[in-house]
């Protein structure tokens, strides 16, 4: 009985936690409520994932209104997988904020932080679970508005500018998306995603549909920071509070990729996306440029948060590269990398937050000799870095395996070569950290001996351990991604 | 203990030893005891597996499924047994030597050194016992990563540069070439398990595709140091000498040629390659590497650099022997893994002893050093004779097997390469022996290096000779690899 309501509860609980936090106001209680709400969603997401794997997709009708008239929440292999990632990272980030946000924010702002955290997680979960294109827009706005606030809460004054940049571009993105949805409604008269997919092939106004595809592509690409629409991302990640950077880097862009996948394969269909319009080629070229340029830019960053922010742009390029292959292996790579990169970047930003807390900033200067001062943190950063490179035994390797396999199966040897060659740039920027931390003497900016507080270190180490765990135990991640890929490719003729 | 338990123990013992060493870091004597106990226990585990392998058994251990259809699993076959025996046996000797060297030179960060060493041995055991390519690749990359702190041990600019070359070439080749080769193999064959006869035998690849894939493997296995991917090996010489001795003469480089032989025998299959002639280019590359590296060694004044290029050249002996593609030459390749290990570790031990006792690193400084360090230079002479291939040293046995293979395959040009390189080996080793014993000593007075080092290098020198007279065990394993 409760299980049947979980698709709604997974979103509603963190959503309702937000006003509750406003009412209690006290920082400790606010933290407890936010963490409990996220943890509830995490548990619910895991249950849903198991349920979907056992019994197939679930459909939940809000207020018992049947679709396409009412809003439908739909959990299938893909959305359950993303739900686990978002709620898991949301929980880790909330746990981490107990000490991290307390150190970075003033006391009277703390409850606001947790309000926004709950809203952001609820928005992202809602985007994932909803089966309604307009409801998706509403959740997108909830997630976006709360993330603007979260970024603006950063201690550095430049956080305001970064939040403002993101606000402008994010709003344009959301507007483009809703224009696209409006055009689809015009052409078909429905907003339900499954219904849209059924009615689109029969619609007469193909031009409106093509325009909708273009608008939605650009809008969602802005949110997922596809090159060249990524300019908001490095500043937002660099100046946001540490817990927020980890949350956004691991989830926000990933959910946007999920939306792109849903619309490309679940609504418009392979024929429209790849044959009528050359979206696969466009996505491929942009992904290649994103990977190369962002990796090279990352190589020259002194601020480590910026370094890994640029690395995120490059890694998103690998995800969209997998999408552009539109093959079972390519989509498996994209979906599994969405998760693997999420936990890897989540771990990295949480760990860097610990360094920033102890050193007053995470720059190349402040990590000199870090191996001796914060040995656990340094080792965990190296492990997450290896996952970023894609060394076997880490989560990143699994993604790379399917990406290269997809390229080889398609007979594109040059693309396989490109993927492995560009991962060497990741070796270079990860090894800049390794050399600084282990081969340099501690400098004036290096923190003294001692790790970050346990409340911050524990979730960070847990995610770093997850990078290794999901590198060796892949049956759940690859299994889910493979089912999701089959679903996406099989769903629409 | 069951066979599967012994396999697990072979990996877990050194890993647990690493943890123990880290915990005992504050008490050097306890820490070194942990290293020695771990090394002896590891050899015990490996020896425990030996009888069943000699009887034709193939002990297995399946751990988990790493990717759908590809296991993280282990299966002990003769070649892996041979490699594991050599590495774990020499680790004991090398640990004794390390104690003398690290203390004699007042090296810093000794705990980190011993921890990484133990982890490197764990990775080596993983490579030796791996049941499929992915497992092998996992431990292959792990070996590169855990030996990086050993290469950059001194932490100065030179170590940093050496470490970059080391990591750049080894990770670069494995990610750029070996990984795509492996994924392509999976794509066409649907399995990565090492199969007798070769897993690509029935994959129906064209000759050109087989040749291209073989090239990806051969240059992707950077640890085998085929030219032009050999540069990491001389760069690794910035490491303390015990690292050069066990890792860059035995574990790491042998992991490379071990993988080469494994790929030729169990991935492609000797008969398949011989039939379609997809490997015809390989003897040329290996032969060139043998001769070119020998010439570089001849021109190197730095002793460790000369030894490093000698290693590059000797590794290609293994590749060359494997590329001759007749059973007896495959046995020669396998046997040479053991033979070269003993000879070369003796030479490195001697070089480190000279550095510790006399602080000399260049060949031109060695006049008369044999009179002050007779044990060391006697051992050096034995090692040198073994690498040249002169009886009564074990190197002669592998050269003998190689020549048998060459005659069987009627590859006269390969015989010419072997002959020329023998002359070159003599030309770069014998002058050292000559000046050490027959020229007048100069400079300050000094004696032998600390006792543990002398014990270690004497032990390996004795082993080099002993294996000439008693080659049955390694020979039996090597012949069994070739199905003889």
Coordinates of N, CA and C in Angstrom, one line a residue, chain A residues 372 386 389 391-393 397-398 400-402 404-405 408-409 413 417 420-421 423-424 427 431 434-435 438-440 471-474 478, chain B residues 64-68 70 72 109 112 134 137-138 141 145 148 152 155 160 164 167 171-172 175-176 179-180 182-184 186-187 192 216:
Chain A
X372 N 50.9 14.7 3.9 CA 51.3 14.5 5.3 C 50.4 15.2 6.3
X386 N 41.4 8.9 -9.5 CA 41.6 7.8 -10.4 C 40.3 7.4 -11.1
X389 N 39.8 9.6 -14.0 CA 40.7 9.1 -15.1 C 40.0 7.9 -15.7
X391 N 40.6 4.6 -14.1 CA 41.5 3.5 -13.9 C 40.7 2.3 -13.5
X392 N 41.1 1.1 -14.0 CA 40.3 -0.1 -13.6 C 40.2 -0.3 -12.1
X393 N 39.0 -0.8 -11.7 CA 38.8 -0.9 -10.2 C 38.1 0.3 -9.7
X397 N 36.1 3.7 -14.7 CA 36.5 2.7 -15.7 C 35.3 2.0 -16.4
X398 N 34.3 1.8 -15.6 CA 33.1 1.1 -16.1 C 32.5 1.9 -17.2
X400 N 34.0 4.2 -19.0 CA 34.9 4.3 -20.2 C 34.8 3.1 -21.0
X401 N 34.7 1.9 -20.3 CA 34.6 0.6 -21.0 C 33.4 0.7 -22.0
X402 N 32.3 1.1 -21.5 CA 31.1 1.0 -22.4 C 31.2 2.1 -23.5
X404 N 34.0 3.2 -24.9 CA 34.9 2.7 -26.0 C 34.3 1.5 -26.7
X405 N 33.6 0.7 -26.0 CA 32.9 -0.5 -26.6 C 31.9 0.0 -27.6
X408 N 33.7 1.2 -30.7 CA 34.3 0.1 -31.5 C 33.2 -0.7 -32.2
X409 N 32.1 -1.0 -31.5 CA 31.0 -1.7 -32.1 C 30.4 -1.0 -33.3
X413 N 36.7 3.6 -34.9 CA 37.9 3.5 -34.1 C 38.5 4.8 -33.7
X417 N 39.7 5.9 -30.0 CA 41.0 6.5 -29.7 C 40.9 7.9 -29.1
X420 N 40.0 7.4 -25.2 CA 41.1 7.0 -24.4 C 42.2 8.1 -24.4
X421 N 42.4 8.8 -25.5 CA 43.5 9.8 -25.5 C 43.1 11.0 -24.6
X423 N 41.3 10.9 -22.0 CA 41.4 10.5 -20.6 C 42.8 10.7 -20.0
X424 N 43.8 10.8 -21.0 CA 45.1 11.1 -20.5 C 45.3 12.5 -20.0
X427 N 44.6 12.4 -16.5 CA 45.7 12.0 -15.8 C 46.6 13.2 -15.4
X431 N 47.2 14.4 -11.7 CA 48.6 14.3 -11.2 C 49.2 15.6 -10.8
X434 N 48.4 15.3 -7.3 CA 49.2 14.2 -6.6 C 50.6 14.7 -6.4
X435 N 51.2 15.4 -7.4 CA 52.6 15.9 -7.2 C 52.6 16.9 -6.1
X438 N 52.0 15.2 -2.6 CA 52.9 14.1 -2.1 C 54.4 14.4 -2.4
X439 N 54.7 15.3 -3.4 CA 56.1 15.5 -3.6 C 56.6 16.9 -3.2
X440 N 55.7 17.8 -2.9 CA 56.1 19.2 -2.4 C 56.1 19.2 -0.9
X471 N 33.2 0.3 -8.9 CA 34.1 -0.1 -10.0 C 34.3 -1.6 -10.0
X472 N 34.0 -2.2 -8.9 CA 34.2 -3.7 -8.8 C 32.8 -4.4 -8.9
X473 N 31.8 -3.8 -8.2 CA 30.5 -4.4 -8.2 C 29.6 -3.7 -9.1
X474 N 29.4 -4.1 -10.3 CA 28.8 -3.3 -11.3 C 27.4 -3.9 -11.7
X478 N 25.4 -1.2 -13.9 CA 25.4 -1.5 -15.4 C 24.1 -2.2 -15.7
Chain B
X64 N 34.2 -12.1 -7.9 CA 33.0 -11.4 -8.2 C 32.9 -11.1 -9.7
X65 N 31.8 -10.6 -10.2 CA 31.6 -10.3 -11.6 C 31.9 -8.8 -11.7
X66 N 33.1 -8.4 -12.4 CA 33.5 -7.0 -12.5 C 32.6 -6.3 -13.5
X67 N 32.4 -6.9 -14.6 CA 31.5 -6.4 -15.6 C 30.6 -7.5 -16.1
X68 N 29.4 -7.3 -16.6 CA 28.6 -8.4 -16.9 C 29.3 -9.3 -17.9
X70 N 32.3 -10.7 -17.3 CA 33.7 -10.7 -17.1 C 34.0 -10.8 -15.6
X72 N 36.2 -11.0 -11.9 CA 37.4 -10.8 -11.3 C 37.8 -12.2 -10.7
X109 N 61.5 8.3 4.8 CA 60.2 7.7 4.5 C 60.3 6.2 4.3
X112 N 56.8 4.3 4.2 CA 56.1 4.3 3.0 C 56.8 3.4 2.0
X134 N 40.9 -8.8 -18.1 CA 40.5 -7.7 -17.3 C 41.1 -7.7 -15.9
X137 N 44.6 -6.7 -16.3 CA 44.7 -5.2 -16.5 C 44.5 -4.5 -15.2
X138 N 43.6 -4.9 -14.4 CA 43.3 -4.2 -13.1 C 44.6 -4.2 -12.3
X141 N 47.6 -2.1 -13.8 CA 47.5 -0.6 -13.6 C 47.8 -0.3 -12.1
X145 N 50.6 2.2 -10.4 CA 50.3 3.3 -9.4 C 51.0 3.1 -8.1
X148 N 54.7 4.0 -8.3 CA 55.1 5.5 -8.6 C 55.7 6.1 -7.3
X152 N 59.5 7.9 -7.2 CA 59.7 9.3 -6.8 C 60.1 9.4 -5.4
X155 N 61.8 12.5 -4.0 CA 60.9 13.8 -4.0 C 61.6 15.0 -4.6
X160 N 60.9 13.7 -9.6 CA 59.6 14.2 -10.1 C 59.6 14.0 -11.6
X164 N 57.3 11.4 -13.7 CA 56.3 11.8 -14.8 C 56.5 10.9 -16.0
X167 N 55.1 7.3 -15.2 CA 53.7 7.2 -15.2 C 53.1 7.5 -16.5
X171 N 51.1 4.4 -17.9 CA 49.7 4.7 -18.0 C 49.2 5.0 -19.4
X172 N 50.0 5.8 -20.1 CA 49.7 6.2 -21.4 C 49.5 5.1 -22.4
X175 N 46.5 2.8 -21.3 CA 45.1 3.4 -21.6 C 44.9 3.6 -23.1
X176 N 45.9 4.0 -23.8 CA 45.8 4.4 -25.2 C 45.7 3.2 -26.1
X179 N 44.0 -0.9 -23.5 CA 42.6 -0.9 -23.2 C 41.7 -1.1 -24.4
X180 N 41.9 -0.3 -25.5 CA 41.1 -0.5 -26.7 C 41.4 -1.9 -27.3
X182 N 41.9 -4.6 -25.6 CA 41.2 -5.5 -24.8 C 39.7 -5.4 -25.1
X183 N 39.2 -4.2 -25.2 CA 37.7 -4.0 -25.5 C 37.4 -4.5 -26.9
X184 N 38.3 -4.4 -27.8 CA 38.1 -4.9 -29.2 C 38.0 -6.4 -29.1
X186 N 37.1 -8.2 -26.6 CA 35.8 -8.6 -25.9 C 34.7 -8.4 -27.0
X187 N 34.8 -7.4 -27.8 CA 33.8 -7.1 -28.8 C 33.7 -8.3 -29.8
X192 N 37.1 -12.8 -22.3 CA 38.4 -12.4 -22.1 C 39.2 -13.4 -21.3
X216 N 48.6 -3.4 -31.1 CA 48.1 -2.7 -30.0 C 48.5 -3.3 -28.7

